[in-house]
Every structure is written in structure tokens, then in C-alpha cells.
């Protein structure tokens, strides 16, 4: 017999910065479930290096941070959202510090021991404003948040639980306005699909880097939230704007290891394998130009020379400084035989961040009543066509706080929900279908929907993704679900959405660069690309 649905006031999907901060804010007001598909700390958040952008110095201002964000966003940011998030950022960061987060400090030069935040600099920022914990900011953030939430009696954890699909009144055939009632969740320890219901369901499932063959993201980043929302008929926007980070470590044994932009902020320089700098001929800011410019320039250099990587060189800085400022990167590279104080670091661009996502307002509200989305999964309008470095942790804090305030007023999620139907599905016979399609999909995206695009390549990708989707769907109906199959289905959906959005935009803007339309078109300034699933 199917187990009774578990009911909560707030059902949070994901345990990165957005999900856990939301849970902390909601905890005093009701019962909260956090459903997360692996161990609770496993998230993009946990691997963040550079830090959190927030105005804390007298030499900086909200206006300057707003200006830098709008510049990076290439005409597509929602200015009102940008202003509010940046203005509210410092208060949310203070709350994080009150929870135990410690940012790196330094002695103020010329004083005897006075301390101040050691603010970092990254591409596109006109001021030093990045608060960081050396080069492992995300781990420190995640630890502080988990320590705080773990002692909340109203928060219940469901680790190794994989959210499959949203349950809506429309899907259940009920009349009246559509609303979200809960989620079907695969308990990966028992193989059973459980039913969770809630007054407010919060997508905090992060991004989709794994859609691409090469990515800085950990394995959890398979775009599950976007795919679930799309299947439920919620609008998705601006998925063509995938940010490629210019400097992912190139080494056969290093899976997805980022070399933070802060290395360039501290003087690191991009060079070709011949030792020559080449960024100055692409942008006046050289190696610290905005990310899209640097990634495209590296891509062009690799294509020009036939090399598989370029170099990031910080060897001109004193070794003790490098080791103290970048201890994680120093040790990781040393483990792989690269002493970054003496040798340049081999790097390549890799998929890093999803600027589009589930359409929300600044309070995380989606078009589906009872469903909220916060963090990387959401498209609030902060990033526009290109995210300014270190603005995402900031956005997650501000929007999770606001969404928790808004979700307090969501009522009425407790309705009769039928259990998950397995029909006549069996256990899968050949997992090679899943692994083959997984590889083919990610390679297709890398080769045809990467840093530089053309309409022809996008159309090729669309065709291939369509064929793969048919096969995946057949497999999905025929066999019992596993997390690998669910992730494959989700990356295929997200791949489709990226291609559809890219084909909708006949111009180059921010992170979307196509040789067929190499310039920005003023008719497309301020226009989002929106995809809606009319089959829901
Ligand atoms: P995540 O932190 O990714 O959390 C998502 C959670 O959802 C995870 O717990 C995951 O297991 C869970 N989940 C996903 N799908 C399901 C499902 N189907 N069922 C159940 N659970 C699910 N940004 C900055 O601002 N500054 C930086 O310095 C910075 N550095 C970065 C470095 C790296 C290497 C990477 C990859 C990203 C970096 N970013 C940085 C981006 C930033 O880390 C992310 O945008 C941010 O952490 C996203 O937080 P989130 O809470 O939205 O998602
Ligand atoms: C980095 O540290 O380079 C990543 C920062 C970010 O993605 O915001």
C-alpha cells in the first residue's frame, strides 16, 4: 500500500544557499521539509570560490555596483530588481555573518593592526567589493548555514531524495486556477516514490552546468528545477544566456575544478602557450575583462592555434601571497603536479552559470500559485544577458529572504493527492542507453550550442536533441525511475530550452554570441526569450 503523503507548510527542494537560507527564514513560522538529492552539503554553493559581491566599503557605492551589474547585463537587466537586490544585499550579508560566516580580513596598510575586509576584485567590477573566505567562500557559507539550520526543530531533512515532478491541480484534472500542491520524490535509499504536499513549494535546485560536456559545476547541476517547472507549464526565460567561466583547470585528473577569477583580480594574466598575452587586443581591461569577452577570446585563441588550453600565469606574485590567498587552488594544483607559484596554470573555458531560468519576481513568486523559485534556478532579471561575477550568492540571499516573507501567506496546499503510478514498468535492462544518451547530449551541446553559435549548428542540435528525447521518454515510461534516468530526462529538457531560446534571439548580446547575427539589435534590448510548455 502506498504511504500517506507527508505534509509540510514549506517544502524546499535543494540545500544550497538559496534553499537553506529560505528554510532558516521560514522555520519560525511553520514546518519545513528540505528535500535534497545527495548529501546536504553537496551543491554548487559548496564549491563557490570568489565570494559575495556587496557594498561594504566607503570607496564603493550602491550606485557603482548597480552600474557594473547593468553594464555586464548588456541591456537586459530589470533595473528595479537590480537596485533592490544590491541595496538589500549588505543587510543579508550581515545576517550571514551573524550566523557565523567569517570573511577574510587584512590589516589596513599604514595602521598598526587595524583590520578591514580583504575585498577581492573580479571581472566587470569597478571597485574591490567581493567578500570572500580566501578561495573557499562557498564551503564556509554552506557550513555556516547548515550549522544554523541543523538546530531548528521545525526543519526536517530528506537527503538522497530526488524530486521528480511537481503535482498541480491541473495535472490532477481539477478545475479552477492551477496551483502547486506538492512533489513526487524518489527515495533513493528504498527506490520508492513518495508524495510530499505543502502550502508552499520552493524550487532551490540550482543550475544546469552538466548539460555541457565541460563544466565547473558538480554532478548535482542537472537543471532539474527548470525541467520540472517547464513540465508543469511555468514560464522559463533567457536560457540562451549560459555563462562560460574562462578558467576551469585543464588536467585529465581534475574534474570540474575552477580557478577563481580572483586570481586575475590579484594580477593573474591569461597567456597563449607561446607565453604571449593576448587579452589586451580583445578588451581594454585585458585579462580582467567581463567573462563573456575573456571566454570568447580564449576560445578564438584555442581555435587559432589548435591548442587544447591556454595559460593563467600568476607566478610574478610573491609565493607566500599566492599560497595564503589561494590555499585551495594551490594545494589542488600541487596534487596534480603544478606549482602555481612557479608554473602557469593550464585552463579552458567551461559552462558555469545559468542566467535564465524559471521566471519569478523579486519575491521568488512564479506564475504557478504555491510555487516559488530562488537562487540559480530562477530568472529574476538581476543578471540580464550576462551575470556580474559574485552576484549570484548575493541574489540567492536576498531573494530567499524575500520569498520566505511572501510564502508565509500561501495557504491551502493540503488536498487529496493520488500516489505515484508505476503502471507496468520494470527495472531497466540496459543502462548503456542512459550513459550513451547522457554523453551524446552533453557533447552535442558543447559542440553546437557553446560559446560561439550559428543558426545551422543550433538547428542541428535541436534535431539531435529531439531524437534523444524520444528515446529517453520511451525509456522513462517503460522502466522504473532511477536518479540517472531522471537527470538524463531533465538535461534533455534543459538542452531543448537553451536551443529554443537561442534560436528565438536573432542577435548577439551578452553571453549569446552567434556568427549569423554578430551585433546586438536594439529591437531586442529589454526583450526576454520566453518558452512555455503548452502540453502541460
Ligand atoms: P545550489 O547551491 O546548486 O544547490 C542546489 C541544491 O538542489 C543542491 O542541494 C542539489 O542537490 C539540490 N537538487 C537539485 N536537483 C534536485 C532534485 N531533483 N531533487 C532534490 N534536490 C535537488 N557565485 C558567486 O556569487 N560567487 C562565487 O564565488 C561563485 N563561485 C562559483 C564557483 C563554482 C565552482 C561554481 C560551480 C559556481 C560558483 N558560483 C559563484 C555560482 C554559485 O555558486 C551558484 O549560483 C549558487 O551557489 C547557487 O545556489 P543555489 O542554492 O541556487 O543552488
Ligand atoms: C569565481 O570565483 O571566479 C566565480 C565567481 C562567480 O561565478 O561569481
Coordinates of C-alpha atoms and ligand atoms in Angstrom, one line a residue:
X1 CA 0.0 0.0 0.0
X2 CA 1.3 3.5 -0.8
X3 CA 2.4 5.6 2.1
X4 CA 0.3 8.6 3.2
X5 CA 1.6 11.9 1.7
X6 CA 3.9 13.8 4.0
X7 CA 2.5 17.3 4.6
X8 CA 4.5 20.4 5.4
X9 CA 3.9 24.2 5.5
X10 CA 7.1 24.7 3.3
X11 CA 8.7 22.2 1.1
X12 CA 12.1 23.3 0.0
X13 CA 13.8 21.4 -2.9
X14 CA 17.6 21.9 -2.6
X15 CA 20.1 22.6 0.1
X16 CA 22.4 25.2 -1.4
X17 CA 22.5 28.8 -0.2
X18 CA 19.0 29.6 -1.6
X19 CA 17.2 26.6 -0.1
X20 CA 18.9 26.6 3.3
X21 CA 18.5 30.4 3.8
X22 CA 14.9 30.1 2.8
X23 CA 14.4 27.3 5.3
X24 CA 16.1 29.3 8.1
X25 CA 13.8 32.2 7.5
X26 CA 10.6 30.1 7.3
X27 CA 11.5 27.8 10.2
X28 CA 10.0 30.1 13.0
X29 CA 6.6 30.1 11.1
X30 CA 5.9 26.5 10.3
X31 CA 7.1 23.0 9.5
X32 CA 9.7 22.9 6.8
X33 CA 11.0 19.9 4.8
X34 CA 14.3 20.1 2.9
X35 CA 14.4 17.6 0.2
X36 CA 17.9 17.2 -1.4
X37 CA 19.1 14.6 -3.9
X38 CA 22.5 13.9 -2.3
X39 CA 24.3 14.7 1.0
X40 CA 23.0 18.0 2.3
X41 CA 26.3 20.0 1.6
X42 CA 26.5 18.8 -2.0
X43 CA 25.6 21.9 -4.1
X44 CA 27.1 24.5 -6.4
X45 CA 27.2 26.7 -3.3
X46 CA 29.7 24.4 -1.7
X47 CA 32.2 25.0 -4.5
X48 CA 31.9 28.8 -4.8
X49 CA 35.4 30.3 -4.7
X50 CA 35.5 34.0 -5.4
X51 CA 32.9 35.3 -2.9
X52 CA 29.9 37.5 -2.5
X53 CA 29.6 40.9 -4.1
X54 CA 28.2 43.5 -1.7
X55 CA 28.9 47.1 -1.0
X56 CA 30.7 47.4 2.4
X57 CA 33.5 49.9 1.7
X58 CA 33.4 53.7 1.9
X59 CA 35.1 53.9 -1.5
X60 CA 32.2 51.9 -3.1
X61 CA 28.6 52.7 -3.5
X62 CA 25.3 51.0 -4.3
X63 CA 25.1 53.2 -7.5
X64 CA 28.5 51.8 -8.7
X65 CA 27.5 48.2 -8.0
X66 CA 24.2 48.8 -9.8
X67 CA 26.1 50.4 -12.8
X68 CA 28.5 47.4 -13.1
X69 CA 25.7 44.9 -12.9
X70 CA 23.7 46.8 -15.6
X71 CA 26.8 47.0 -17.8
X72 CA 27.5 43.3 -17.6
X73 CA 23.8 42.5 -18.2
X74 CA 24.1 44.1 -21.7
X75 CA 20.7 45.9 -21.7
X76 CA 18.6 43.1 -20.4
X77 CA 18.6 43.5 -16.7
X78 CA 15.5 44.7 -14.9
X79 CA 16.8 47.8 -13.3
X80 CA 14.3 47.9 -10.5
X81 CA 15.3 44.4 -9.5
X82 CA 19.0 45.2 -9.7
X83 CA 18.6 48.2 -7.5
X84 CA 16.6 46.4 -4.8
X85 CA 18.8 43.3 -4.7
X86 CA 22.0 45.4 -4.5
X87 CA 20.5 47.8 -1.9
X88 CA 19.3 44.9 0.3
X89 CA 22.5 42.8 -0.1
X90 CA 24.6 44.3 2.7
X91 CA 21.9 43.6 5.3
X92 CA 21.5 39.9 4.2
X93 CA 25.3 39.5 4.2
X94 CA 25.4 40.9 7.8
X95 CA 22.8 38.2 8.7
X96 CA 25.0 35.6 7.2
X97 CA 27.9 36.8 9.4
X98 CA 25.6 36.7 12.5
X99 CA 25.2 33.0 11.7
X100 CA 28.9 32.5 11.9
X101 CA 30.2 33.2 8.4
X102 CA 33.7 34.6 8.6
X103 CA 35.1 36.6 5.7
X104 CA 38.8 37.1 5.2
X105 CA 40.3 40.3 6.6
X106 CA 43.5 42.1 6.2
X107 CA 45.5 44.8 8.1
X108 CA 44.8 48.3 6.9
X109 CA 48.1 49.5 5.3
X110 CA 49.8 52.1 7.4
X111 CA 47.9 51.3 10.7
X112 CA 49.2 49.3 13.5
X113 CA 46.9 46.4 13.4
X114 CA 43.6 47.9 12.3
X115 CA 41.6 45.2 10.4
X116 CA 39.2 45.6 7.5
X117 CA 37.6 43.1 5.0
X118 CA 40.0 41.9 2.4
X119 CA 37.8 42.8 -0.6
X120 CA 38.5 40.9 -3.8
X121 CA 38.2 42.1 -7.4
X122 CA 36.7 40.2 -10.3
X123 CA 35.9 40.9 -13.9
X124 CA 33.5 43.8 -14.7
X125 CA 33.7 45.3 -11.1
X126 CA 34.9 48.9 -11.0
X127 CA 35.7 48.5 -7.3
X128 CA 37.1 45.9 -4.9
X129 CA 33.9 44.6 -3.3
X130 CA 34.0 40.8 -3.1
X131 CA 33.7 39.5 0.4
X132 CA 35.4 36.1 0.5
X133 CA 36.8 33.4 2.7
X134 CA 40.1 33.0 1.0
X135 CA 39.3 30.9 -2.1
X136 CA 36.7 28.6 -0.5
X137 CA 33.9 31.0 0.2
X138 CA 31.1 28.6 -0.7
X139 CA 32.3 25.9 1.7
X140 CA 32.3 28.5 4.5
X141 CA 28.8 29.8 3.6
X142 CA 27.3 26.3 3.3
X143 CA 28.9 25.3 6.7
X144 CA 27.5 28.4 8.5
X145 CA 24.0 27.9 7.0
X146 CA 23.9 24.1 7.8
X147 CA 25.1 24.7 11.3
X148 CA 22.3 27.2 11.8
X149 CA 19.5 25.2 10.2
X150 CA 20.5 21.9 11.8
X151 CA 19.4 23.1 15.2
X152 CA 16.0 24.2 14.0
X153 CA 13.4 21.8 15.4
X154 CA 10.8 22.6 12.8
X155 CA 13.1 21.7 9.9
X156 CA 13.1 18.0 8.7
X157 CA 15.8 16.7 6.3
X158 CA 15.2 14.3 3.4
X159 CA 18.7 13.6 2.0
X160 CA 19.2 11.3 -1.0
X161 CA 15.6 12.2 -2.0
X162 CA 15.2 13.2 -5.6
X163 CA 12.3 15.5 -6.6
X164 CA 10.8 14.1 -9.8
X165 CA 7.8 16.3 -10.7
X166 CA 5.6 18.9 -9.3
X167 CA 2.0 18.0 -8.6
X168 CA -0.5 20.5 -9.7
X169 CA -4.3 20.8 -9.6
X170 CA -4.3 20.9 -13.4
X171 CA -2.4 17.6 -13.7
X172 CA -4.9 16.0 -11.3
X173 CA -7.7 17.2 -13.6
X174 CA -9.2 19.6 -11.0
X175 CA -11.0 22.7 -12.2
X176 CA -10.2 26.3 -11.2
X177 CA -7.0 28.2 -11.3
X178 CA -3.9 26.0 -11.4
X179 CA -1.8 25.7 -8.2
X180 CA 1.1 23.6 -7.0
X181 CA 0.1 21.0 -4.4
X182 CA 3.4 19.2 -3.8
X183 CA 6.0 17.0 -5.4
X184 CA 6.6 13.3 -6.2
X185 CA 10.0 12.4 -4.7
X186 CA 12.2 9.3 -5.4
X187 CA 13.6 8.0 -2.1
X188 CA 16.9 6.8 -3.4
X189 CA 17.5 4.5 -0.4
X190 CA 14.3 2.5 -0.9
X191 CA 13.6 3.0 -4.6
X192 CA 10.0 4.1 -3.6
X193 CA 8.4 7.2 -5.0
X194 CA 6.9 9.2 -2.1
X195 CA 4.4 12.0 -2.1
X196 CA 5.1 15.3 -0.4
X197 CA 2.4 18.0 -0.1
X198 CA 2.9 21.6 1.1
X199 CA 1.3 25.0 1.2
X200 CA 4.4 26.5 -0.5
X201 CA 6.8 24.5 -2.7
X202 CA 10.2 26.2 -3.2
X203 CA 12.5 25.3 -6.1
X204 CA 16.1 25.9 -5.0
X205 CA 17.6 23.3 -7.2
X206 CA 20.4 25.4 -8.7
X207 CA 21.8 25.4 -12.2
X208 CA 22.4 23.1 -15.2
X209 CA 26.2 23.1 -15.9
X210 CA 26.0 19.3 -16.5
X211 CA 24.1 19.9 -19.7
X212 CA 27.5 20.6 -21.2
X213 CA 30.4 18.2 -21.6
X214 CA 32.8 20.6 -19.8
X215 CA 31.6 22.4 -16.7
X216 CA 32.8 23.9 -13.5
X217 CA 29.6 22.5 -11.8
X218 CA 29.4 19.4 -9.6
X219 CA 27.2 16.5 -10.6
X220 CA 24.1 17.7 -9.0
X221 CA 23.7 20.6 -11.5
X222 CA 21.3 18.9 -14.0
X223 CA 18.7 21.7 -14.3
X224 CA 16.0 19.6 -12.5
X225 CA 14.1 22.6 -11.2
X226 CA 13.8 24.3 -14.6
X227 CA 12.7 21.0 -16.2
X228 CA 10.1 20.3 -13.5
X229 CA 8.7 23.8 -13.7
X230 CA 8.6 23.6 -17.5
X231 CA 6.7 20.3 -17.4
X232 CA 4.3 22.0 -15.0
X233 CA 3.6 24.8 -17.5
X234 CA 5.6 27.5 -15.7
X235 CA 7.3 30.1 -18.0
X236 CA 11.0 29.7 -18.5
X237 CA 13.1 32.7 -19.8
X238 CA 16.5 33.6 -21.2
X239 CA 18.0 30.1 -21.2
X240 CA 20.4 31.1 -24.1
X241 CA 22.5 33.0 -21.6
X242 CA 24.8 30.3 -20.3
X243 CA 27.9 31.8 -18.7
X244 CA 31.1 30.0 -19.6
X245 CA 33.8 30.6 -17.0
X246 CA 37.1 31.4 -18.7
X247 CA 39.3 29.5 -16.4
X248 CA 38.5 25.9 -15.5
X249 CA 41.6 23.8 -14.7
X250 CA 42.7 21.7 -17.7
X251 CA 44.0 18.4 -16.4
X252 CA 42.9 14.9 -17.2
X253 CA 42.5 14.1 -13.5
X254 CA 40.8 17.3 -12.5
X255 CA 37.0 17.0 -12.8
X256 CA 35.3 20.4 -12.9
X257 CA 37.9 22.4 -10.8
X258 CA 37.5 26.1 -11.1
X259 CA 40.4 28.6 -10.9
X260 CA 38.7 31.6 -9.5
X261 CA 38.5 34.9 -11.3
X262 CA 40.0 36.4 -8.2
X263 CA 43.4 35.0 -9.4
X264 CA 43.1 37.5 -12.3
X265 CA 41.8 40.1 -9.8
X266 CA 45.1 39.8 -7.9
X267 CA 47.2 40.2 -11.1
X268 CA 47.0 36.8 -12.9
X269 CA 47.3 37.1 -16.7
X270 CA 45.9 35.0 -19.5
X271 CA 48.6 33.9 -22.0
X272 CA 48.9 31.7 -25.1
X273 CA 51.1 28.6 -24.9
X274 CA 53.8 30.8 -26.6
X275 CA 53.9 32.9 -23.4
X276 CA 52.3 35.9 -25.1
X277 CA 49.4 37.8 -23.5
X278 CA 46.5 38.2 -26.0
X279 CA 43.6 39.7 -24.0
X280 CA 44.7 43.3 -24.5
X281 CA 43.8 43.1 -28.2
X282 CA 40.3 42.0 -27.3
X283 CA 39.4 44.4 -24.5
X284 CA 40.9 47.4 -22.7
X285 CA 40.6 45.6 -19.3
X286 CA 42.8 42.8 -20.6
X287 CA 42.6 39.6 -18.5
X288 CA 40.0 41.2 -16.2
X289 CA 37.5 42.0 -19.0
X290 CA 33.9 40.7 -18.5
X291 CA 33.7 36.9 -18.5
X292 CA 31.9 36.6 -21.9
X293 CA 34.7 38.6 -23.6
X294 CA 37.5 36.5 -21.9
X295 CA 35.8 33.2 -22.7
X296 CA 35.3 34.1 -26.3
X297 CA 38.9 35.3 -26.7
X298 CA 40.3 32.1 -25.2
X299 CA 38.0 30.1 -27.5
X300 CA 39.3 32.0 -30.5
X301 CA 42.9 31.6 -29.4
X302 CA 42.5 27.9 -29.0
X303 CA 40.8 27.6 -32.4
X304 CA 43.6 29.8 -34.0
X305 CA 46.5 27.8 -32.5
X306 CA 44.9 24.4 -32.3
X307 CA 45.8 24.2 -28.6
X308 CA 43.5 22.5 -26.1
X309 CA 44.1 25.1 -23.3
X310 CA 45.7 28.4 -22.6
X311 CA 47.7 29.5 -19.5
X312 CA 46.8 31.6 -16.5
X313 CA 50.0 33.0 -15.0
X314 CA 50.4 34.5 -11.5
X315 CA 54.0 33.4 -11.0
X316 CA 55.1 37.1 -10.9
X317 CA 53.4 37.5 -7.5
X318 CA 55.3 36.5 -4.3
X319 CA 54.8 32.8 -3.4
X320 CA 53.7 33.4 0.2
X321 CA 51.0 35.8 -1.0
X322 CA 49.7 33.2 -3.6
X323 CA 49.7 30.4 -1.0
X324 CA 47.9 32.5 1.6
X325 CA 45.3 34.0 -0.7
X326 CA 44.6 30.8 -2.8
X327 CA 45.3 27.9 -0.5
X328 CA 42.7 25.5 -2.1
X329 CA 43.8 26.1 -5.6
X330 CA 47.5 25.9 -4.6
X331 CA 47.1 22.5 -3.0
X332 CA 44.8 21.1 -5.6
X333 CA 47.2 22.1 -8.4
X334 CA 50.2 20.9 -6.4
X335 CA 48.5 17.5 -6.0
X336 CA 48.3 17.3 -9.8
X337 CA 52.0 18.3 -10.2
X338 CA 51.5 22.1 -10.9
X339 CA 53.2 24.5 -8.6
X340 CA 51.2 27.7 -9.3
X341 CA 53.9 29.9 -7.7
X342 CA 56.4 28.7 -10.3
X343 CA 54.3 27.5 -13.3
X344 CA 51.4 28.9 -15.3
X345 CA 48.1 27.1 -14.8
X346 CA 46.5 25.3 -17.8
X347 CA 42.9 26.5 -18.2
X348 CA 39.9 26.2 -20.5
X349 CA 36.5 27.8 -20.6
X350 CA 33.7 25.6 -19.2
X351 CA 29.9 26.0 -18.6
X352 CA 29.4 27.7 -15.3
X353 CA 26.2 29.5 -14.7
X354 CA 22.6 29.7 -15.9
X355 CA 21.5 33.3 -16.2
X356 CA 18.0 32.4 -17.3
X357 CA 15.6 30.0 -15.6
X358 CA 12.1 29.9 -14.0
X359 CA 10.5 33.3 -14.4
X360 CA 10.0 34.9 -11.0
X361 CA 9.5 38.3 -9.5
X362 CA 12.0 39.6 -6.9
X363 CA 10.0 37.7 -4.2
X364 CA 10.5 34.3 -5.9
X365 CA 6.9 34.1 -7.0
X366 CA 6.3 32.1 -10.2
X367 CA 3.3 32.1 -12.5
X368 CA 2.1 29.0 -10.7
X369 CA 0.3 29.7 -7.4
X370 CA 2.0 28.0 -4.5
X371 CA 5.3 27.6 -6.4
X372 CA 8.4 29.7 -5.6
X373 CA 11.9 29.6 -7.2
X374 CA 15.0 31.1 -5.6
X375 CA 18.7 31.1 -6.4
X376 CA 20.3 30.0 -9.7
X377 CA 17.1 28.1 -10.9
X378 CA 15.2 31.5 -11.0
X379 CA 15.3 34.2 -13.6
X380 CA 14.6 37.4 -11.6
X381 CA 16.0 39.9 -14.1
X382 CA 19.1 40.7 -12.0
X383 CA 21.7 39.2 -14.4
X384 CA 20.2 40.1 -17.8
X385 CA 22.3 38.7 -20.6
X386 CA 25.4 38.2 -18.5
X387 CA 25.9 37.8 -14.8
X388 CA 28.4 40.0 -13.0
X389 CA 30.8 37.9 -11.0
X390 CA 29.8 37.0 -7.5
X391 CA 26.3 38.4 -7.8
X392 CA 24.6 35.0 -7.6
X393 CA 25.3 34.2 -4.0
X394 CA 24.0 37.7 -3.2
X395 CA 20.8 37.2 -5.3
X396 CA 20.2 33.9 -3.6
X397 CA 20.4 35.5 -0.1
X398 CA 18.1 38.5 -0.9
X399 CA 15.5 36.5 -2.9
X400 CA 15.3 33.6 -0.4
X401 CA 14.7 36.1 2.4
X402 CA 12.0 37.9 0.4
X403 CA 10.4 34.7 -0.8
X404 CA 10.2 33.4 2.8
X405 CA 8.3 36.5 3.7
X406 CA 5.9 36.1 0.8
X407 CA 5.4 32.4 1.2
X408 CA 4.1 32.8 4.7
X409 CA 0.8 33.9 3.2
X410 CA 0.4 30.9 0.9
X411 CA -2.4 28.7 2.1
X412 CA -4.4 25.7 1.0
X413 CA -1.9 23.1 -0.3
X414 CA -3.5 20.2 1.5
X415 CA -5.7 18.4 -1.0
X416 CA -6.2 14.7 -1.8
X417 CA -3.2 13.6 -4.0
X418 CA -3.1 10.2 -5.6
X419 CA 0.1 8.2 -5.2
X420 CA 2.7 7.9 -8.0
X421 CA 1.6 5.4 -10.6
X422 CA 4.3 2.9 -11.8
X423 CA 1.9 1.1 -14.2
X424 CA 3.6 -1.9 -15.7
X425 CA 7.2 -0.5 -15.6
X426 CA 10.0 -2.9 -14.9
X427 CA 13.6 -2.5 -13.8
X428 CA 15.7 -1.1 -16.6
X429 CA 17.5 -3.8 -18.6
X430 CA 20.3 -1.8 -20.3
X431 CA 21.8 1.1 -18.5
X432 CA 24.0 1.7 -21.6
X433 CA 21.1 3.6 -23.2
X434 CA 21.2 6.1 -20.4
X435 CA 25.0 6.5 -20.4
X436 CA 25.2 6.7 -24.1
X437 CA 22.5 9.4 -24.4
X438 CA 23.9 11.3 -21.5
X439 CA 27.3 11.6 -23.3
X440 CA 25.8 12.3 -26.7
X441 CA 23.6 15.1 -25.3
X442 CA 26.4 16.8 -23.5
X443 CA 28.7 16.6 -26.4
X444 CA 26.1 17.9 -28.8
X445 CA 25.5 20.9 -26.5
X446 CA 29.3 21.5 -26.2
X447 CA 29.9 21.3 -30.0
X448 CA 26.8 23.0 -31.3
X449 CA 25.4 25.3 -28.5
X450 CA 28.7 26.5 -27.0
X451 CA 30.5 29.8 -26.6
X452 CA 30.2 30.7 -30.3
X453 CA 26.9 29.7 -32.1
X454 CA 25.4 29.6 -35.6
X455 CA 21.8 29.1 -36.6
X456 CA 22.8 26.0 -38.5
X457 CA 24.5 24.4 -35.5
X458 CA 21.6 25.3 -33.3
X459 CA 19.2 23.6 -35.7
X460 CA 21.4 20.5 -35.9
X461 CA 21.4 20.4 -32.1
X462 CA 17.6 20.8 -32.0
X463 CA 17.2 17.8 -34.3
X464 CA 19.5 15.6 -32.4
X465 CA 18.0 16.5 -29.0
X466 CA 14.6 15.7 -30.4
X467 CA 15.7 12.2 -31.4
X468 CA 17.3 11.6 -28.0
X469 CA 14.3 12.9 -26.2
X470 CA 12.0 10.4 -27.9
X471 CA 14.3 7.6 -26.8
X472 CA 14.6 8.9 -23.3
X473 CA 10.9 9.3 -22.9
X474 CA 10.2 5.8 -24.1
X475 CA 12.7 4.5 -21.6
X476 CA 11.1 6.7 -18.9
X477 CA 7.6 5.1 -19.5
X478 CA 8.9 1.6 -19.8
X479 CA 11.1 1.3 -16.8
X480 CA 11.2 2.1 -13.1
X481 CA 12.7 5.5 -12.5
X482 CA 16.3 5.9 -11.3
X483 CA 18.1 9.1 -10.5
X484 CA 20.4 8.7 -13.6
X485 CA 17.4 8.4 -15.9
X486 CA 15.6 11.3 -14.2
X487 CA 18.7 13.5 -14.6
X488 CA 19.0 12.5 -18.2
X489 CA 15.4 13.4 -18.9
X490 CA 16.0 16.8 -17.2
X491 CA 19.2 17.7 -19.0
X492 CA 17.5 16.8 -22.3
X493 CA 14.6 19.2 -21.5
X494 CA 17.0 21.9 -20.4
X495 CA 19.1 21.4 -23.6
X496 CA 15.9 21.8 -25.6
X497 CA 15.1 25.0 -23.8
X498 CA 18.6 26.5 -24.3
X499 CA 18.4 25.8 -28.0
X500 CA 14.8 27.2 -28.3
X501 CA 15.8 30.4 -26.6
X502 CA 19.0 30.7 -28.6
X503 CA 17.0 30.3 -31.9
X504 CA 14.5 32.9 -30.7
X505 CA 17.1 35.6 -30.4
X506 CA 18.4 36.9 -33.8
X507 CA 21.2 39.0 -32.4
X508 CA 24.4 38.7 -30.3
X509 CA 24.0 40.0 -26.7
X510 CA 26.0 39.3 -23.6
X511 CA 26.6 35.6 -23.4
X512 CA 24.7 34.7 -26.5
X513 CA 27.0 35.1 -29.4
X514 CA 26.1 33.9 -32.9
X515 CA 28.2 34.4 -36.1
X516 CA 24.9 34.8 -38.1
X517 CA 24.0 37.9 -36.1
X518 CA 27.2 39.2 -34.7
X519 CA 25.8 42.5 -33.4
X520 CA 23.2 43.5 -30.8
X521 CA 19.9 44.5 -32.3
X522 CA 18.3 47.4 -30.5
X523 CA 14.8 45.9 -31.2
X524 CA 15.8 43.1 -28.9
X525 CA 17.1 45.2 -26.0
X526 CA 14.8 44.6 -23.0
X527 CA 13.2 41.6 -24.7
X528 CA 13.3 38.3 -22.8
X529 CA 13.1 35.0 -24.7
X530 CA 10.2 33.0 -23.1
X531 CA 9.3 29.4 -23.6
X532 CA 6.1 27.9 -22.2
X533 CA 5.1 24.3 -22.3
X534 CA 1.6 24.2 -23.8
X535 CA 1.4 20.4 -23.4
X536 CA 1.2 20.7 -19.5
Ligands
LIG1 P1 22.9 25.1 -5.4 O1 23.9 25.6 -4.4 O2 23.5 24.5 -6.6 O3 22.0 24.0 -4.7 C1 21.1 23.2 -5.4 C2 20.6 22.1 -4.5 O4 19.5 21.5 -5.1 C3 21.6 21.0 -4.2 O5 21.5 20.7 -2.8 C4 21.1 19.9 -5.0 O6 21.5 18.6 -4.6 C5 19.6 20.1 -5.0 N1 18.9 19.5 -6.1 C6 19.0 19.7 -7.4 N2 18.1 19.0 -8.1 C7 17.3 18.3 -7.1 C8 16.3 17.4 -7.2 N3 15.7 17.0 -8.4 N4 15.8 16.9 -6.1 C9 16.3 17.2 -4.9 N5 17.3 18.1 -4.7 C10 17.8 18.6 -5.9 N6 28.7 32.6 -7.3 C11 29.0 33.7 -6.7 O7 28.2 34.6 -6.4 N7 30.3 33.8 -6.2 C12 31.3 32.8 -6.4 O8 32.4 32.9 -5.9 C13 30.9 31.7 -7.1 N8 31.8 30.7 -7.4 C14 31.4 29.6 -8.0 C15 32.3 28.5 -8.2 C16 31.9 27.3 -8.8 C17 32.9 26.2 -9.0 C18 30.5 27.2 -9.2 C19 30.1 25.9 -9.8 C20 29.6 28.2 -9.0 C21 30.1 29.4 -8.5 N9 29.2 30.5 -8.3 C22 29.6 31.6 -7.6 C23 27.7 30.3 -8.6 C24 27.0 30.0 -7.3 O9 27.8 29.1 -6.5 C25 25.7 29.4 -7.5 O10 24.9 30.1 -8.4 C26 24.9 29.3 -6.2 O11 25.6 28.6 -5.3 C27 23.6 28.6 -6.5 O12 23.0 28.4 -5.2 P2 21.6 27.6 -5.2 O13 21.2 27.5 -3.8 O14 20.6 28.3 -6.1 O15 21.9 26.2 -5.8
LIG2 C1 34.9 32.7 -9.5 O1 35.4 32.7 -8.3 O2 35.6 33.0 -10.4 C2 33.5 32.5 -9.7 C3 32.7 33.7 -9.2 C4 31.3 33.6 -9.8 O3 31.0 32.7 -10.5 O4 30.6 34.5 -9.4

